[in-house]
XYZ file of C-alpha atoms in Angstrom:
594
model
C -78.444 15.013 57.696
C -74.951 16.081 56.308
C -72.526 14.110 55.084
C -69.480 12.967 57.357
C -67.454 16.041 56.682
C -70.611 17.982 57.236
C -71.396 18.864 53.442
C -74.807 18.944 52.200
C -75.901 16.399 49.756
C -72.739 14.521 49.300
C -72.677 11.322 50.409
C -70.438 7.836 50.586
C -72.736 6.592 47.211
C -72.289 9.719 45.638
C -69.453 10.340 43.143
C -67.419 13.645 43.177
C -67.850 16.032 39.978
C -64.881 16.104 37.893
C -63.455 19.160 36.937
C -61.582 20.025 34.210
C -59.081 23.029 34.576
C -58.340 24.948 31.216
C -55.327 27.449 30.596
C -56.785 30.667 31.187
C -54.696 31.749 28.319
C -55.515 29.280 25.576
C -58.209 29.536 23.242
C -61.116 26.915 23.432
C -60.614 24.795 20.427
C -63.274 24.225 18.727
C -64.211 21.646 15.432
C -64.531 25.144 13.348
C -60.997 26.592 14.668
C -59.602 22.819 13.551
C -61.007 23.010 9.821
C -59.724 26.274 9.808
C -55.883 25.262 10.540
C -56.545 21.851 8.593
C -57.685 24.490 5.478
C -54.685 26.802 5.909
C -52.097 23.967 6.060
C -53.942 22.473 3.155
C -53.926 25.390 1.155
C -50.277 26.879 2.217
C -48.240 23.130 1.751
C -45.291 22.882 -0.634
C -46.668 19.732 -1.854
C -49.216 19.442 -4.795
C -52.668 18.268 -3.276
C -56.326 18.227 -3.985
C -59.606 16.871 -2.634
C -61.811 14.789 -4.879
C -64.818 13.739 -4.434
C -66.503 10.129 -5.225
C -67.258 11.129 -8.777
C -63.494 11.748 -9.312
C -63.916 15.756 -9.105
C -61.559 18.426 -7.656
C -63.308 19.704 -5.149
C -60.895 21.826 -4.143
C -56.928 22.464 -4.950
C -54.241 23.967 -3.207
C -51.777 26.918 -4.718
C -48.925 24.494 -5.121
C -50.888 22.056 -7.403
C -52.128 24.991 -9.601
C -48.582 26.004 -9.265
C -47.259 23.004 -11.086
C -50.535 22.917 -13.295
C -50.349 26.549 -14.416
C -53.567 27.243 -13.607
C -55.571 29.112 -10.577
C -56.560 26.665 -8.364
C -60.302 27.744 -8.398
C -60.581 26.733 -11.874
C -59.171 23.666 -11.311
C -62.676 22.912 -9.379
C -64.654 20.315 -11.068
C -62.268 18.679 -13.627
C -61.517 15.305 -13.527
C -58.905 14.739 -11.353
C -57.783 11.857 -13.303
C -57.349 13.570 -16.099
C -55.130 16.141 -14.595
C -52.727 13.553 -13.342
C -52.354 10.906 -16.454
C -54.129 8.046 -14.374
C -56.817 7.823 -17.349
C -54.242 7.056 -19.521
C -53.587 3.199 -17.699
C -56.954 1.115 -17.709
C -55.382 -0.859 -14.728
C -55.202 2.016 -12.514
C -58.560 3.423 -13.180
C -59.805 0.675 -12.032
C -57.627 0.835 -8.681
C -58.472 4.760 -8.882
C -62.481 3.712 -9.121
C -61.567 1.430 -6.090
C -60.509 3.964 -3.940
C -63.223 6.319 -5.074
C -65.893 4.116 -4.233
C -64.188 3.056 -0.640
C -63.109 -0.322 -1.862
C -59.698 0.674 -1.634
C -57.528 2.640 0.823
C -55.023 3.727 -1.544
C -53.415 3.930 -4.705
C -49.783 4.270 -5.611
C -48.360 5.333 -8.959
C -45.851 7.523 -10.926
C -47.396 9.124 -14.351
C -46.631 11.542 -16.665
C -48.212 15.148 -15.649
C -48.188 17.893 -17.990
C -47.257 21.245 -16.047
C -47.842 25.024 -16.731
C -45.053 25.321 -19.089
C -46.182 22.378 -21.153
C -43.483 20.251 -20.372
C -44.900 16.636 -19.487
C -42.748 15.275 -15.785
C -42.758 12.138 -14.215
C -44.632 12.747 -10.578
C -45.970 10.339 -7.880
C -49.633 10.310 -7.802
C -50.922 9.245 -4.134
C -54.897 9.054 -3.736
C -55.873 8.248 -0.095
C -59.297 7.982 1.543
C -59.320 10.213 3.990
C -60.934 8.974 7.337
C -64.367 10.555 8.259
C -64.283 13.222 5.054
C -67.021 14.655 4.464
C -69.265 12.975 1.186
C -66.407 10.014 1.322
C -63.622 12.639 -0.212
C -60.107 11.249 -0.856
C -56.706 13.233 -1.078
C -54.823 13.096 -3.838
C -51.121 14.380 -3.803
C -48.695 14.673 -6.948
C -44.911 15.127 -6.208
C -42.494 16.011 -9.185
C -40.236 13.788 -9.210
C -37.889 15.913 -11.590
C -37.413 17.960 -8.110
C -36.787 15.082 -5.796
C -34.198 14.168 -8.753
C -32.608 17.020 -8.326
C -31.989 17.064 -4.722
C -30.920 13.447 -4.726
C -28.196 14.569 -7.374
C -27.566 18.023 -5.631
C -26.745 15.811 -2.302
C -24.742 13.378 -4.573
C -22.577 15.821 -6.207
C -21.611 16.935 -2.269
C -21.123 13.596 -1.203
C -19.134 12.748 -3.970
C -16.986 15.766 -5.036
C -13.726 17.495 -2.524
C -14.946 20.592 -0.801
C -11.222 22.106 -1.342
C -10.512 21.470 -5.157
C -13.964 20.526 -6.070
C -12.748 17.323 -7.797
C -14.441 14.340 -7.615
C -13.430 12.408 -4.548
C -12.511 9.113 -3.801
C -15.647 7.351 -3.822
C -16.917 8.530 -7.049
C -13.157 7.820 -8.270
C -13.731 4.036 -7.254
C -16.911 4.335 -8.998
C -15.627 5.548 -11.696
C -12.937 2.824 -12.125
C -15.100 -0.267 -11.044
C -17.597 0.569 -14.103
C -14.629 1.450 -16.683
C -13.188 -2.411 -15.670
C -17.122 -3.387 -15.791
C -17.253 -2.663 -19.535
C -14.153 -4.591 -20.484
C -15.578 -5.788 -23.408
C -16.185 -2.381 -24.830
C -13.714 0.038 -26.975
C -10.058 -0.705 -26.167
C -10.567 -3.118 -23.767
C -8.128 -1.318 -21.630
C -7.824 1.167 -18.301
C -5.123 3.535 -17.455
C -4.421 5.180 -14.473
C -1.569 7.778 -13.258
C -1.458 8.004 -9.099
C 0.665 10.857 -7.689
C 1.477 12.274 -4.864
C 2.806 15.771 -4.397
C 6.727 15.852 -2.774
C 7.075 17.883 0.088
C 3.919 18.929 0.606
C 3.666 18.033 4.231
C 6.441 21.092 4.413
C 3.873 23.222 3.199
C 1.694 22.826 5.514
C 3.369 23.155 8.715
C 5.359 26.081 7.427
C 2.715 28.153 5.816
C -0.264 26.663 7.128
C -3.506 24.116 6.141
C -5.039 27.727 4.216
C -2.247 27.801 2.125
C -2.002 24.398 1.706
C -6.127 24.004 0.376
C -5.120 26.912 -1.823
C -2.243 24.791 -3.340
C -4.271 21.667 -3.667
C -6.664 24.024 -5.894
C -4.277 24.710 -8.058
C -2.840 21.396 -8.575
C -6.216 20.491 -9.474
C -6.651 22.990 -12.197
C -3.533 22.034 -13.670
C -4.201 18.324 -13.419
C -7.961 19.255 -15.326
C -6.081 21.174 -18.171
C -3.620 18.297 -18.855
C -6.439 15.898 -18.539
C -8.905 17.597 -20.185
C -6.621 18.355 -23.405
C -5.069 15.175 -23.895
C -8.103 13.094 -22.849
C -10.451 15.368 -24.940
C -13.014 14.810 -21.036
C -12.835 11.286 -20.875
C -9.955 11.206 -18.299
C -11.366 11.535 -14.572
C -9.097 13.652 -12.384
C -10.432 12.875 -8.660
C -8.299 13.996 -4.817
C -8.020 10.796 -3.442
C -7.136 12.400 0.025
C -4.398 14.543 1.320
C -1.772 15.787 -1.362
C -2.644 12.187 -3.505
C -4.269 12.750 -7.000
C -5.447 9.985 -9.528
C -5.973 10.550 -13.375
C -8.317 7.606 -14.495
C -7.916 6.581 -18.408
C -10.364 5.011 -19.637
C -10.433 3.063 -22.894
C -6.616 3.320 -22.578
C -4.961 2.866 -26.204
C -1.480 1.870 -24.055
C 1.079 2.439 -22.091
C 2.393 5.302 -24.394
C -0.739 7.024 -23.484
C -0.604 6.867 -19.579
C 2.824 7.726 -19.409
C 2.693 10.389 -22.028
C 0.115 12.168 -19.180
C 1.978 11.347 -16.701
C 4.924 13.618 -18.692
C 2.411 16.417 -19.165
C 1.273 16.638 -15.379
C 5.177 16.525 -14.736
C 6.112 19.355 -16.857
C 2.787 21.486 -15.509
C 3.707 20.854 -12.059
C 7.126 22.414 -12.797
C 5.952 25.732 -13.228
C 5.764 28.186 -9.957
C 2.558 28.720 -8.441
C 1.333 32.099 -7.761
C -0.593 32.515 -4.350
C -1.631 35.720 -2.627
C 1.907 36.802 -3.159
C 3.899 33.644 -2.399
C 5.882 32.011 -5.291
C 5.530 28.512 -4.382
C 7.087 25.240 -6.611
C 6.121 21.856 -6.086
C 6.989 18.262 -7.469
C 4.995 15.039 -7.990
C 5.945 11.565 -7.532
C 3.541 9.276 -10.204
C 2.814 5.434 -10.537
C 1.905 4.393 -13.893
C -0.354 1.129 -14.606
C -1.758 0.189 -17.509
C -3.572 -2.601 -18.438
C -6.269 -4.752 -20.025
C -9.789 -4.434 -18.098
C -10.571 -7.940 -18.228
C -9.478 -10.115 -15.465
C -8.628 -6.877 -12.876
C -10.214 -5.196 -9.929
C -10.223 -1.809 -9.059
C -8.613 -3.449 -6.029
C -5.643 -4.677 -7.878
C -5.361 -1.353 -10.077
C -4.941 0.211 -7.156
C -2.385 -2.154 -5.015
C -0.057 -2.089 -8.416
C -0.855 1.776 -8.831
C 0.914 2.376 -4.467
C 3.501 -0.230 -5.339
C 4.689 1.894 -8.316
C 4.456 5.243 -6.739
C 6.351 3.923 -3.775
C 9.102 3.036 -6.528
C 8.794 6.790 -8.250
C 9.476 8.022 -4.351
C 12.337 5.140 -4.022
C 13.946 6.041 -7.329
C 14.466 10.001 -6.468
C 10.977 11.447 -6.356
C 9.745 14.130 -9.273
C 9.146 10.753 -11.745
C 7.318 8.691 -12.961
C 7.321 5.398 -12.981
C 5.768 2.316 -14.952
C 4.722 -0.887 -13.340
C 6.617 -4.020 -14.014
C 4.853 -6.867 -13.162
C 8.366 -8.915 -12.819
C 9.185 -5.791 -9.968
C 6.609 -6.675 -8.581
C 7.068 -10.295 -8.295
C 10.264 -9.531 -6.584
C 9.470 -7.486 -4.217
C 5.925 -9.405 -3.224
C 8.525 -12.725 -3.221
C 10.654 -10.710 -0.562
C 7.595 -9.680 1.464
C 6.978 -13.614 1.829
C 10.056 -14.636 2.656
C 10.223 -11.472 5.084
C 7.439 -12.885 6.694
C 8.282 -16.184 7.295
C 12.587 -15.980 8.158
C 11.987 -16.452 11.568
C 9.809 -19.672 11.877
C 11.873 -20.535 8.902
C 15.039 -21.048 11.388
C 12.328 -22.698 14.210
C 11.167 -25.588 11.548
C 14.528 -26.067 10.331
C 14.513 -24.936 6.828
C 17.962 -23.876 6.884
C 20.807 -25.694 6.015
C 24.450 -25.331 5.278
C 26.848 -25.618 2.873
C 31.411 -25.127 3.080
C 33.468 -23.696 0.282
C 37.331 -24.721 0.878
C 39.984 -22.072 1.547
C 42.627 -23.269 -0.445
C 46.782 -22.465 0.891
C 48.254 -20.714 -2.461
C 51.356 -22.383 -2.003
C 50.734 -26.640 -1.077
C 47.016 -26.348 -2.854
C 46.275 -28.196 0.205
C 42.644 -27.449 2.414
C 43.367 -25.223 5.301
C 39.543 -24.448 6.108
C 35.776 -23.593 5.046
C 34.156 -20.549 4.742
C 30.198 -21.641 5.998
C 27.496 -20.449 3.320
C 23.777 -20.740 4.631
C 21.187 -21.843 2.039
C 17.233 -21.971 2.810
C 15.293 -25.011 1.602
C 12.035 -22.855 0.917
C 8.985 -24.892 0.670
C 7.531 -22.863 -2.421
C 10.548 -21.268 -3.881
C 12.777 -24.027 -3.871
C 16.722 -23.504 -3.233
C 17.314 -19.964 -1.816
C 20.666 -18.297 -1.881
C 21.849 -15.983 0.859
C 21.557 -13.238 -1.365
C 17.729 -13.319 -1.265
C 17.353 -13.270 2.155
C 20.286 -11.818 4.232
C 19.326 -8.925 3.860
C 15.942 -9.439 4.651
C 16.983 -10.966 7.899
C 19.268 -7.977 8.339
C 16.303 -5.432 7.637
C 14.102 -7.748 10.348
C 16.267 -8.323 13.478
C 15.876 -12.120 12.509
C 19.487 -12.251 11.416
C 20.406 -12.765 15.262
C 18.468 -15.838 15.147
C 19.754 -17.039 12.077
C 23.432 -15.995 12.628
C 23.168 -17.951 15.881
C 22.087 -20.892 14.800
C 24.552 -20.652 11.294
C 27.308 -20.039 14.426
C 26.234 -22.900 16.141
C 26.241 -25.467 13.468
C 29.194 -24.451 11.631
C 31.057 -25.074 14.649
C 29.276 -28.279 15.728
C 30.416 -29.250 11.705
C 34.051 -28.148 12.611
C 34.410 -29.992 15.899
C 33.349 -33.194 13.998
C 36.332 -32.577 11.529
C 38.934 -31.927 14.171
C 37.590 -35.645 15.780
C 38.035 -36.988 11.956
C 41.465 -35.131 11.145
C 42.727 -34.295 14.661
C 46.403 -33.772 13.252
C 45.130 -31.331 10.441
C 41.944 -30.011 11.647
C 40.464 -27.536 9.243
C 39.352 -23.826 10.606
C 35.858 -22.837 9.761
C 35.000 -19.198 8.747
C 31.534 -17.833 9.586
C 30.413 -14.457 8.194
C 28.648 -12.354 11.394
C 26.205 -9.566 10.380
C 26.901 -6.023 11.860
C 23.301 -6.717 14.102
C 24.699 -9.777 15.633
C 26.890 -7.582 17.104
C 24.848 -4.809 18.311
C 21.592 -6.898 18.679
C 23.081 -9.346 20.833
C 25.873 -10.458 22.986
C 27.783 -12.221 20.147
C 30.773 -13.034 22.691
C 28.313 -14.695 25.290
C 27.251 -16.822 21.790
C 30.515 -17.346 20.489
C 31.226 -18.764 24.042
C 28.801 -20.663 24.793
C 28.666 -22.099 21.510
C 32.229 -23.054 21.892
C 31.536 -24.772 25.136
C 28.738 -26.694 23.957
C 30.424 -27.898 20.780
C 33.984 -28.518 22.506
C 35.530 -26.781 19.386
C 38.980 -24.662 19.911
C 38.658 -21.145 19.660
C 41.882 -21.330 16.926
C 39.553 -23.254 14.938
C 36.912 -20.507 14.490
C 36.758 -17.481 12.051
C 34.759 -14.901 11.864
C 34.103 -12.557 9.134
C 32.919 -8.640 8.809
C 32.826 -6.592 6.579
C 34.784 -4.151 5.848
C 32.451 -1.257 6.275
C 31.094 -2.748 9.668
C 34.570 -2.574 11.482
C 35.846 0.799 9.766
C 35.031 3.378 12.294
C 34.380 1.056 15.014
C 34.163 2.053 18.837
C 32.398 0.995 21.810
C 30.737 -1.889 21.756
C 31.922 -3.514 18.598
C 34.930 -2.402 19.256
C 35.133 -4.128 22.932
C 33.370 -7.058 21.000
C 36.066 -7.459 18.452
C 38.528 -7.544 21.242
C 36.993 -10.075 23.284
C 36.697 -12.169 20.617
C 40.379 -12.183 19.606
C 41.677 -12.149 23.388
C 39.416 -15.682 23.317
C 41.447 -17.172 20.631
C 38.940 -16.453 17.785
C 40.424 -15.471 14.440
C 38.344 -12.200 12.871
C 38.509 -11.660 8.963
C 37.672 -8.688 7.100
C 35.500 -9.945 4.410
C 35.205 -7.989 0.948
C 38.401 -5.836 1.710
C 38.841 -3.146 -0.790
C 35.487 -2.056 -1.622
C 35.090 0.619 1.153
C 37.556 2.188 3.236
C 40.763 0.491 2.799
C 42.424 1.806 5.396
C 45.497 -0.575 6.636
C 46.420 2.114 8.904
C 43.259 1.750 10.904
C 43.267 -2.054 10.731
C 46.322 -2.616 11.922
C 44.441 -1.102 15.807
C 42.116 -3.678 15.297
C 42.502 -7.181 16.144
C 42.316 -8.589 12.726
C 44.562 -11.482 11.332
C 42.874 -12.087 8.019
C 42.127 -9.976 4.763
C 39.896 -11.651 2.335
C 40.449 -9.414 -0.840
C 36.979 -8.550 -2.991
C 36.984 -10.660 -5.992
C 36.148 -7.619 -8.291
C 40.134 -7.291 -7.990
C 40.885 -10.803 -9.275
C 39.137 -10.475 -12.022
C 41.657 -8.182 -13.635
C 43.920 -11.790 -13.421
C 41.515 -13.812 -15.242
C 44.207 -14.414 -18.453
C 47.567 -13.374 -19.522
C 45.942 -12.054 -22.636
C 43.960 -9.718 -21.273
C 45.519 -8.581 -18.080
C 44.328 -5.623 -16.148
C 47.905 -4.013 -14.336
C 46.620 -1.515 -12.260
C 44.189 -4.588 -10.234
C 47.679 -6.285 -10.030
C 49.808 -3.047 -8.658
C 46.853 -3.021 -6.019
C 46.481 -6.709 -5.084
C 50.577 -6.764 -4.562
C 50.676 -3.610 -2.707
C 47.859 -4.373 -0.355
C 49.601 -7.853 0.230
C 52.677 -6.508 0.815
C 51.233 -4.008 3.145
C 48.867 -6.336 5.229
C 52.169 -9.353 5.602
C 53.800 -6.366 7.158
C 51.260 -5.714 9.660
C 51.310 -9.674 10.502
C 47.725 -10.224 8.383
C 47.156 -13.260 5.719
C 45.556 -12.263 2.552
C 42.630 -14.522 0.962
C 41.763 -14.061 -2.236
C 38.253 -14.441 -3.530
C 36.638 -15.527 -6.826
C 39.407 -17.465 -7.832
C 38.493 -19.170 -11.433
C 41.411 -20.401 -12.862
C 44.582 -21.837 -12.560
C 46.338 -18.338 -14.255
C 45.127 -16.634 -12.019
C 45.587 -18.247 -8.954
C 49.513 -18.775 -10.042
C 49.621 -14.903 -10.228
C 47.951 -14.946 -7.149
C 49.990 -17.174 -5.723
C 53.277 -15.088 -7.274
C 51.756 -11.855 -5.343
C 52.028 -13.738 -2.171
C 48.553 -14.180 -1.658
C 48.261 -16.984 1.568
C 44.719 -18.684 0.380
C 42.271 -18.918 -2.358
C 38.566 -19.551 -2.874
C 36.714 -20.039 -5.941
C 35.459 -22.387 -8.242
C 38.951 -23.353 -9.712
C 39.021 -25.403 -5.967
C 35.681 -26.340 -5.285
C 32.108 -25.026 -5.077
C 30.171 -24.455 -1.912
C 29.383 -28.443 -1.230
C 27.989 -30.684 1.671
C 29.862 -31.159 4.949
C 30.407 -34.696 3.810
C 31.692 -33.376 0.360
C 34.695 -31.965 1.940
C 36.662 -35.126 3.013
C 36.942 -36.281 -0.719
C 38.184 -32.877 -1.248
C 40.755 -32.777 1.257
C 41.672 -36.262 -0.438
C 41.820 -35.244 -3.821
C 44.079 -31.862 -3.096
């Protein structure tokens, strides 16, 4: 009887043949057509091999290891493979070699000496591997020159490490360079050099000729940097592209600072001459930091940080220069960084304090105010004048914050004096940067501030320079006027040493000229008098009375020349003949004493 689907002889119990459906196209593969490929790749790979059998015979050798033998493979057949690659020469690994051979082993591991076809003896890796199911228990054996694999691994390095445009080596290799020069401190001069430029203009260059032009300049610049280096260093100075149009000349075993900075001269002087590109006469100048210094105790890390600083200062100074570090510089300016940094939280922990110099009237000697000087109490650099950070505050935008709070305690100080003295009360003078004015609403502070303290407007002066009002319009100007329409006095601080123009001042609502003590210097004795500082001093008095100003005078030493001063018609005085800046509480004995 048939089956349920009415097929003869296949029943529920009885399992469907499997078929297996080739690719018409393919050819059958068969365990002769696989030894055949296995043979050919064998015989046609790049790398050295052999089979050897368990008596430690070449059975059979493939062209590249007869290649690096010298010899026809075929008569490599039957010599002892061990023999051929140096293993006989180690007892240990004869016996790991016997291990393998007899299947005790699965493989062995080594680098030996090989002799090749031209007789020179290289240093290859020897691999012998049992090779699974092999035929009489055969192993491979495969020798790699490692001379080759060498010299890729340095062909690849040199790439890696050298500048595609100028071929120099780059900046890795550079810091290579340097870290093993300040490695061997101990040895020869104990000392490193190193000259860092950068090429002026060269951004110019580019956009205006294009990045071809530019590569093609940066090629020559190295050429010229290689002759100066390679005649006055005699090949032991490194020239390397750091990136961009910045070049670095490493010196090592520097004999001194002569020596660094005489290179620097001669890459200088080669940059000067034109350069001749496909036609276009181009000239370009270098900017070059200078350090030099013993090995010991530095980091290519700090070589490099005082190598920027100093090229930043050849730039600073007027470009095409070099320039030497100096450590003491360098203090400075790392000293202003810091305080840079910290100005503003400075004013928030109350670091800050202040101290009054007395403006003295010429005539009675008597104390008619106080000109407020701000000093920092830095916790790590002690006492700070205002000339070490003003201008930092200036350069920051924290002067606002500063000037506010100098504002605001001055006249808080002041307010206290008119309680103490309210039948004399003494003015107070407060010197406004030209960003308190543009930075902020200094009338909204100078009111408030008022307000808060309860101090007169009559009794507040403020001071500007004279370069900050010259010129003025717009807001400063409408600043300036609010001020005075308020009642507050405005001074012109350092009057002399910029414009000087009395013609313009006299449209500003100024009552006070405080003249720059550079001019009262020429009055410092009757033996030594300078005229033409007093011809100026009386003119410019005479001139500001008649435009309904007071003069101060500034610097005032001693009692000659405040009595010439005085003679002049100068209304007040300041300087250390009266008093020097002092506490707040310092300036009630004062007022007794005078």
């Amino acid at each position: 009887m048939g089956g349920p689907m009415g097929s003869p002889g296949v029943g529920p119990e009885t399992p469907a043949p499997t078929v297996t459906h080739r690719n018409a196209t393919a050819p059958e593969r068969t365990e002769e057509t696989e030894a055949r490929d296995y043979r050919a790749a064998f015989a046609l790979a790049r790398l050295p091999m052999a089979l050897v059998g368990r008596d430690g015979r070449v059975l059979e050798a493939n062209l590249a290891l007869g290649a690096l033998l010298g010899a026809d493979p075929v008569r490599l057949t039957a010599l002892a493979a061990a023999e051929l690659t140096g293993i006989s020469g180690d007892e240990r690994l004869r016996a790991e070699y016997a291990d393998v051979l007899d299947g005790r082993r699965g493989q062995l591991h080594c680098t030996r000496p090989v002799r090749t076809r031209d007789g020179r003896t290289v240093r290859a890796e020897v691999t012998v591997t049992r090779v699974p199911g092999a035929a009489g228990g055969s192993v491979l054996l495969s020798v790699e020159d490692l001379g080759e694999r060498h010299e890729l691994r340095e062909q690849l390095r040199h790439l890696r490490m050298h500048d595609p445009v100028t071929k120099l080596p780059n900046r890795a290799l550079f810091f290579e360079r340097l870290a093993a020069a300040l490695e061997r401190a101990g040895e020869g001069t104990g000392r490193v050099g190193l000259c860092y430029l950068d090429l002026d203009g060269f951004k110019a260059i580019n956009d205006t000729l294009g990045h071809r032009t530019g590569d093609r300049l940066l090629a020559a610049v190295a050429g010229r940097l290689d002759d100066c280096a390679a005649r006055l260093g005699r090949g032991r100075h490194l020239v390397a592209r750091l990136g961009g149009d910045e070049f670095a000349i490493l010196v090592e075993g520097s004999t001194g600072t002569g020596q660094a900075t005489a290179l620097a001269e001669s890459v200088l002087a080669a940059l000067q001459r034109p350069f001749d590109l496909s036609g276009q006469r181009l000239t370009v100048s270098a900017s070059i930091g200078v350090v030099e210094r013993e090995a010991s105790g530095t980091t290519a890390t700090g070589v490099m940080q005082a190598a920027d600083t100093t090229l930043y200062w050849a730039k600073a100074d007027g470009k095409a220069r070099w320039t030497l570090f100096d450590p003491e510089r360098n203090a400075h300016r790392m000293t202003r960084q810091a305080l840079s940094s910290t100005l503003r939280q400075a004013v928030e922990r109350g670091e800050f304090v202040l101290e009054y110099q007395p403006l003295v009237a010429m005539g009675s000697g008597s104390v008619r105010g106080v000109e407020a000087l701000v000093r920092w109490h830095h916790p790590h650099f002690g006492l700070l004048g205002p000339n070490r950070f003003i201008s930092l505050a200036e350069e920051n935008g924290s002067i606002v914050q500063l000037g506010r709070w100098v504002l605001a305690e001055s006249c808080r100080q002041a307010r206290q004096w008119q309680k103490d003295y309210p039948d004399d009360p003494l003015f107070v003078s407060v010197n406004v940067a030209v960003r308190q004015v543009w930075d902020s609403d200094l009338v909204a502070d100078v009111a408030e501030i008022l307000d808060d303290t309860g101090l007169p407007p009559e009794l507040l002066q403020l001071e500007l320079t004279e370069s900050a009002v010259m010129g003025s319009a717009g807001r400063p100007l409408q600043a300036l006027h609010a001020l005075h329409e308020m009642g507050v006095r405005i001074a012109i601080d350092d009057f002399g040493t910029g414009y000087s123009n009395l013609a313009y001042l006299s449209r500003l609502p100024v009552s006070t000229l405080k003249l720059d003590g550079s001019f009262v210097h020429g009055f410092r004795a009757d033996q030594h008098p300078n005229p033409a500082d007093e011809t100026i001093v009386e003119a410019l008095v005479q001139l500001a009375h008649r435009l309904g100003l007071t003069v101060t005078a500034e610097c005032v030493e001693n009692a000659e020349q405040a009595e010439r001063l005085r003679r002049i018609g100068c209304d007040t005085g300041q300087g250390w003949l009266y008093s020097r800046p002092v506490a707040a509480e310092r300036i009630a004995a004062l007022r007794r004493d005078r």
